[in-house]
mmCIF file of C-alpha atoms and ligand atoms in Angstrom:
data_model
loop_
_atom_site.group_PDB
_atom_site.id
_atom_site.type_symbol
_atom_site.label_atom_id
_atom_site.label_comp_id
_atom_site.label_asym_id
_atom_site.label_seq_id
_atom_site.Cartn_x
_atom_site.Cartn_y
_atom_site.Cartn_z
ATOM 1 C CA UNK A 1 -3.435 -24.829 -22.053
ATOM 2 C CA UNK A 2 -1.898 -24.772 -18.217
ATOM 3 C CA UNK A 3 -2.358 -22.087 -16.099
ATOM 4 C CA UNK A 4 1.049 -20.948 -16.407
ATOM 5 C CA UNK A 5 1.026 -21.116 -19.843
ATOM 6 C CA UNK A 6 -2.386 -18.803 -20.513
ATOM 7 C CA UNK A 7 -1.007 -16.711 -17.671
ATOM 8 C CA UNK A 8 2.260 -16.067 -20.329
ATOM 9 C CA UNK A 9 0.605 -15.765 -23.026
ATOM 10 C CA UNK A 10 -1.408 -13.082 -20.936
ATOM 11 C CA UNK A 11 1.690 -11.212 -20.771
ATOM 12 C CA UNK A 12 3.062 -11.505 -24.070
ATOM 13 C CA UNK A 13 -0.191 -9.604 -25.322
ATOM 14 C CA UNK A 14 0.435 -7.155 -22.659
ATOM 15 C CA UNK A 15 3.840 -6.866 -23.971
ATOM 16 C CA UNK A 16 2.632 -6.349 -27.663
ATOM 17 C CA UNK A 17 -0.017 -3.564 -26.853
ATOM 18 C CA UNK A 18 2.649 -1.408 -23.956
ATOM 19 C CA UNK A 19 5.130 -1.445 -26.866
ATOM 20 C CA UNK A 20 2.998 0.170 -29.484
ATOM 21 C CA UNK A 21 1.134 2.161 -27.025
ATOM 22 C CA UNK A 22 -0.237 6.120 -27.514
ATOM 23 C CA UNK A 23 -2.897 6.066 -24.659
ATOM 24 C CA UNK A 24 -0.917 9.261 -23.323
ATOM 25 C CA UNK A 25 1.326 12.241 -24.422
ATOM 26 C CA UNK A 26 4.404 10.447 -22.807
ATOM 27 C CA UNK A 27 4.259 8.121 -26.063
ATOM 28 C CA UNK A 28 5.590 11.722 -28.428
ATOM 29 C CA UNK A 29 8.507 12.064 -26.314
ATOM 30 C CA UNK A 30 9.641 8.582 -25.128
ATOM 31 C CA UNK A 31 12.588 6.662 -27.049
ATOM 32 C CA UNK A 32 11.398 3.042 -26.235
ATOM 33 C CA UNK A 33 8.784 1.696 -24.203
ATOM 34 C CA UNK A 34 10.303 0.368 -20.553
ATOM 35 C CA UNK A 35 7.611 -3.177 -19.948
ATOM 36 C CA UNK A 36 9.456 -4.673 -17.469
ATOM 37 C CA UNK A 37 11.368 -7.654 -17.316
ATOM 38 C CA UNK A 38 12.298 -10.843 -15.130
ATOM 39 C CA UNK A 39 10.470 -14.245 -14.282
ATOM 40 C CA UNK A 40 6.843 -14.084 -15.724
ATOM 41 C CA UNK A 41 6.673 -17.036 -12.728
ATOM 42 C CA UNK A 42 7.700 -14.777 -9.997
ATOM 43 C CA UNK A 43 7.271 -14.882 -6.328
ATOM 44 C CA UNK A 44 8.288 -11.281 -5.650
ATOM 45 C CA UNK A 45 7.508 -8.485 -8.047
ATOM 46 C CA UNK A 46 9.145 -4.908 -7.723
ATOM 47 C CA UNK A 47 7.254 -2.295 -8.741
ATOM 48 C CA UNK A 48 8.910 1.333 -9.412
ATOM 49 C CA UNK A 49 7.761 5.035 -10.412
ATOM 50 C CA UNK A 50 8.804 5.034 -14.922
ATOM 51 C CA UNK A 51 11.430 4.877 -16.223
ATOM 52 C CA UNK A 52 14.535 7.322 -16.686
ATOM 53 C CA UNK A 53 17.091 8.421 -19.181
ATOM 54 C CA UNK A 54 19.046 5.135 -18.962
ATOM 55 C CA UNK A 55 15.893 2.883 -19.238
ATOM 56 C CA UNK A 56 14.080 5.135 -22.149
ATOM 57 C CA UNK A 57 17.416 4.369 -24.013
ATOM 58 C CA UNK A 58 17.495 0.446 -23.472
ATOM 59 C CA UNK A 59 14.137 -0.340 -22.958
ATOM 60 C CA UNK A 60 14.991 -1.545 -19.631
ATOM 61 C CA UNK A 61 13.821 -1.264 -16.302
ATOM 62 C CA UNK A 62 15.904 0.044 -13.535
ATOM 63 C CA UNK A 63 19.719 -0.485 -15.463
ATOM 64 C CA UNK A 64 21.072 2.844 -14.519
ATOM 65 C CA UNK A 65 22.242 3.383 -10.979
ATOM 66 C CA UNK A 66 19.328 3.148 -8.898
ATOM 67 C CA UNK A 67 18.280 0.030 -10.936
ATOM 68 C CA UNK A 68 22.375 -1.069 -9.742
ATOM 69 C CA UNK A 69 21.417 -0.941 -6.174
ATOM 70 C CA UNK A 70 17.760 -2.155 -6.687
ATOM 71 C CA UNK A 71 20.253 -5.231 -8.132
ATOM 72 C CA UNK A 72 21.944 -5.438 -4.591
ATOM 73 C CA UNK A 73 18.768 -5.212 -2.664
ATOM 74 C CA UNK A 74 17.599 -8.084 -4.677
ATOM 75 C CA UNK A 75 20.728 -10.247 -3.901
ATOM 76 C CA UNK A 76 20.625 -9.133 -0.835
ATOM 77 C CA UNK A 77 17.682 -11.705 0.010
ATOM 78 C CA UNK A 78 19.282 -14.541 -1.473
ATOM 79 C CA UNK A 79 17.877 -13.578 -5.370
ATOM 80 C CA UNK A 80 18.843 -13.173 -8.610
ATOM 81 C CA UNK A 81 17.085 -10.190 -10.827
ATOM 82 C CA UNK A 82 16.338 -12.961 -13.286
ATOM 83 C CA UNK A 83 14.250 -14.823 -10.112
ATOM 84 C CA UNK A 84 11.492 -11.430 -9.563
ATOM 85 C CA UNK A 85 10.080 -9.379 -12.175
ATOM 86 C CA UNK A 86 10.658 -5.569 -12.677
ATOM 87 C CA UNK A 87 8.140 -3.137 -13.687
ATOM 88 C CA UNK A 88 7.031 0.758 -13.063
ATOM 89 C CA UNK A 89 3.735 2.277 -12.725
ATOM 90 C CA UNK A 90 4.762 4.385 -15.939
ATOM 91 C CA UNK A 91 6.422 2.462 -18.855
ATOM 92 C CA UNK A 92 7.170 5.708 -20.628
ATOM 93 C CA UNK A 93 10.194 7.985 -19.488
ATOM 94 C CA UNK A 94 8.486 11.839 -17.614
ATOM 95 C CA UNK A 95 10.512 14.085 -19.759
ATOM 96 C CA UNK A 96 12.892 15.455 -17.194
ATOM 97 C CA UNK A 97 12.265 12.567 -15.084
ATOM 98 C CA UNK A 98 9.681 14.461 -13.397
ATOM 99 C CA UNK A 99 6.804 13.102 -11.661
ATOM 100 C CA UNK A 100 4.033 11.013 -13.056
ATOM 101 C CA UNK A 101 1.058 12.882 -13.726
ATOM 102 C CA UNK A 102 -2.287 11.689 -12.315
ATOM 103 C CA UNK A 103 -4.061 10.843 -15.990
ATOM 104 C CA UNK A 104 -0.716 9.534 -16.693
ATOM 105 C CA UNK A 105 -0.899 6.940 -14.249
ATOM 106 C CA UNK A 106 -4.580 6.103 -15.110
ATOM 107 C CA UNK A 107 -3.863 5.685 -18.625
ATOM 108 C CA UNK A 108 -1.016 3.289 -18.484
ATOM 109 C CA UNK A 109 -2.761 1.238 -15.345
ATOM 110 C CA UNK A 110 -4.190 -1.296 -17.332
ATOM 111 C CA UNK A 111 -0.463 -2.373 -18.103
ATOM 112 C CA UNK A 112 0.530 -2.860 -14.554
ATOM 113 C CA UNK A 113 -2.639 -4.221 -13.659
ATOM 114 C CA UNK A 114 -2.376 -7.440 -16.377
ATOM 115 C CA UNK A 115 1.060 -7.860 -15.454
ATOM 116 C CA UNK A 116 0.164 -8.825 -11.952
ATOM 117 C CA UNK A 117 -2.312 -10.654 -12.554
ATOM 118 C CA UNK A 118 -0.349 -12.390 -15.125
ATOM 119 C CA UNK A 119 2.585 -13.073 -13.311
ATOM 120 C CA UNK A 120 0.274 -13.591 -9.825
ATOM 121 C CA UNK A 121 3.551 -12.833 -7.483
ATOM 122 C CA UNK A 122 3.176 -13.497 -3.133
ATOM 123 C CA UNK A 123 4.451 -10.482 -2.397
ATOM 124 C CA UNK A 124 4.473 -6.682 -4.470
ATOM 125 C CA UNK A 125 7.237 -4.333 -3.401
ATOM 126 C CA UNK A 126 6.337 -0.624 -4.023
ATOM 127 C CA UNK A 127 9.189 1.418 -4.159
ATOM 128 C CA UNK A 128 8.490 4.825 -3.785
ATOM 129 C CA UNK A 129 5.691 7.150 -3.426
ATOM 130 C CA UNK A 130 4.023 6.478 -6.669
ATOM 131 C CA UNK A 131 4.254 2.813 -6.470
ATOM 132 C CA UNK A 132 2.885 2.357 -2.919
ATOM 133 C CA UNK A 133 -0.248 4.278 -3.453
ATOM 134 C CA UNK A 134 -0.555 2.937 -6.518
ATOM 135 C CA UNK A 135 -0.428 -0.618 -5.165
ATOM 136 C CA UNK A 136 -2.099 0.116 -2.046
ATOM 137 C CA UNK A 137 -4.312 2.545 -3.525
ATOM 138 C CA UNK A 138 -3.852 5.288 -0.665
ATOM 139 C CA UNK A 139 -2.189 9.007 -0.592
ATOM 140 C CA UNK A 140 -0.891 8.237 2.688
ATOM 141 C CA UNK A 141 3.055 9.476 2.123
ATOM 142 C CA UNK A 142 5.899 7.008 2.183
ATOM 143 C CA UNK A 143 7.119 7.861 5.316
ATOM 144 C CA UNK A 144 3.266 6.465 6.938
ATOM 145 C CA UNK A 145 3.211 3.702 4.239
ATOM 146 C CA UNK A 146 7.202 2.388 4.289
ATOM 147 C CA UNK A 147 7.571 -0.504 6.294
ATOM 148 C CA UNK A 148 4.013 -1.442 6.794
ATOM 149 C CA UNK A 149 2.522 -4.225 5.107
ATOM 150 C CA UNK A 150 -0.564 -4.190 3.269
ATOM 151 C CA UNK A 151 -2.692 -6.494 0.963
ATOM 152 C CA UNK A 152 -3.238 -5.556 -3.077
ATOM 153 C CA UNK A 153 -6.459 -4.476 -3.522
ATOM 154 C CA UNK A 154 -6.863 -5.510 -7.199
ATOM 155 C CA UNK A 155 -5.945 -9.201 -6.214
ATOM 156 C CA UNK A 156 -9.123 -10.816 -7.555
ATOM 157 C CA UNK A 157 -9.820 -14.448 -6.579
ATOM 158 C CA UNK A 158 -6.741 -16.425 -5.315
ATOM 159 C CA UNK A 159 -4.286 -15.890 -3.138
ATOM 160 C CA UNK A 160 -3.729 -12.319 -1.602
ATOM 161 C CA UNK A 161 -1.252 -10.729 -2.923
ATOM 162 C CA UNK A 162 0.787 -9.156 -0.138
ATOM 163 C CA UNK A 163 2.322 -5.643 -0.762
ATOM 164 C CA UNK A 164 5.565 -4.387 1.102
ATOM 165 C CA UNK A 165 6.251 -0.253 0.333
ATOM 166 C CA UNK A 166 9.719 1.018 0.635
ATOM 167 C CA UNK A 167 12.083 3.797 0.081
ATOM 168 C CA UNK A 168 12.723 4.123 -4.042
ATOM 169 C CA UNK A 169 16.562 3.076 -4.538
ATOM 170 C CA UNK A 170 16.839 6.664 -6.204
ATOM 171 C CA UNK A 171 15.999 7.739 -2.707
ATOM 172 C CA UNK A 172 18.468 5.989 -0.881
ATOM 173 C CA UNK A 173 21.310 7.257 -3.584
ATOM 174 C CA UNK A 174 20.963 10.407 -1.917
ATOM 175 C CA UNK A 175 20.012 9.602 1.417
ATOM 176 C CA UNK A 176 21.943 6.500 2.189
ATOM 177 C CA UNK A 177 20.935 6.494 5.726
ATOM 178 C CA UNK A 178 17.729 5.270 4.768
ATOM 179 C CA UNK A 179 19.432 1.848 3.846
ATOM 180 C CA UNK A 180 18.988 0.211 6.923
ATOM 181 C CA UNK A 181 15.212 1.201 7.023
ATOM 182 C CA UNK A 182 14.713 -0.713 3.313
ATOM 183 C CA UNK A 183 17.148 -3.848 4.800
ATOM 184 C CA UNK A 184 14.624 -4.083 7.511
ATOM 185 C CA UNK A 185 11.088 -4.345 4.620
ATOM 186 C CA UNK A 186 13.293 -6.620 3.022
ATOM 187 C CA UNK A 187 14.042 -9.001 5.759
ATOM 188 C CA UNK A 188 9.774 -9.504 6.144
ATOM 189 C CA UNK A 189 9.782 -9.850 2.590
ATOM 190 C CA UNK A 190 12.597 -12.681 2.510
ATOM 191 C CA UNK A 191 10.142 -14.279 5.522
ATOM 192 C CA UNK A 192 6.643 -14.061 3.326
ATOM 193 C CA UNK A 193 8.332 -15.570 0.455
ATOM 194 C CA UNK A 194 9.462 -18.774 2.696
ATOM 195 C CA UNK A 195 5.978 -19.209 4.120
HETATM 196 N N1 LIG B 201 13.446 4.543 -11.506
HETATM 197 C C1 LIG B 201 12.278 3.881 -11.616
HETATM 198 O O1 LIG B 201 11.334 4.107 -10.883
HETATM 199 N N2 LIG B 201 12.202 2.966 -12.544
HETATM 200 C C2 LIG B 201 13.192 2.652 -13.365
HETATM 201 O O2 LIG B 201 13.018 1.773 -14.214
HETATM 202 C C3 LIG B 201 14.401 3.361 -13.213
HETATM 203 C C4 LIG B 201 14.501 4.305 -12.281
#
């Protein structure tokens, strides 16, 4: 079997044992399990904070209208959603949408953690609070981590795997003047992927 094959088939079982997960109390109140989706062969991986109302109801990470301007950022840089892959720390919907709790996030890390290493992207972007110190496993805040680039620490042997955090597209829904901060972590991103 070729790398890239065994490093599918990694992700397939990943797949099977997110969907039919009950590692936390999320899995009582969810409607569908939210894995992710894209390129298992991706250069760039987004990472988010769970899913929402829209996503619990498809299945789908980031559809509803942050996920509609995550879709511009993407094309933005020259991409297609179908070129990255798209995944949260959390693949079950907060009720409420409200934060991820702390065993909530250890319970479903596994998930996250076989993905990337499955899919073995150049460069992780963390958008949000949760997904930056997640990936960069810090509780610096956004505002000290957004923009900076860091390296992820679960990498294992191969190449690093760089990690860009930035403002959550929820974020810049309400604070659109943040835009131009997120165009700028982009344009380094669009320059790692070329190297
Ligand atoms: N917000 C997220 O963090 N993830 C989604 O999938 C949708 C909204």
């Amino acid at each position: 079997m070729s790398d890239a094959e065994a490093r599918r088939e990694q992700l397939v079982e990943t797949y099977n044992e997110a969907s039919v997960c009950e590692r936390c109390p999320l899995s009582e109140t969810r409607n569908r399990v939210v894995f992710g989706s894209g390129n298992a062969d991706a250069d760039l991986m987004f990472v988010g904070e769970a899913p929402g109302a829209d996503e619990d109801e498809q299945g789908l990470a980031f559809v509803g209208r942050a996920g509609q301007l995550l879709t511009k950022i993407i094309e933005a840089i020259g991409l297609r959603r179908e070129d990255v892959f798209i995944a949260n720390v959390l693949k079950c919907r907060p009720p409420q949408n409200r934060n991820p709790e702390t065993d909530e996030i250890l319970s479903c890390q596994p998930f996250l953690e076989r993905q990337i290493e499955a899919i073995r992207p150049t460069v992780l972007v963390g958008l949000g609070k949760f997904a930056a110190q997640w990936l960069l496993k810090t509780a610096e805040p956004i505002t000290r981590l957004r923009g900076r680039l860091g390296d992820y620490a679960a990498a294992g042997p191969g190449a690093p795997i760089k990690v860009m955090a930035t403002y959550h597209p929820a974020y810049l829904l309400r604070n659109p003047g943040a835009k131009k901060d997120v165009w700028e972590d982009m344009k380094v991103v669009r320059e790692l992927l070329k190297e």
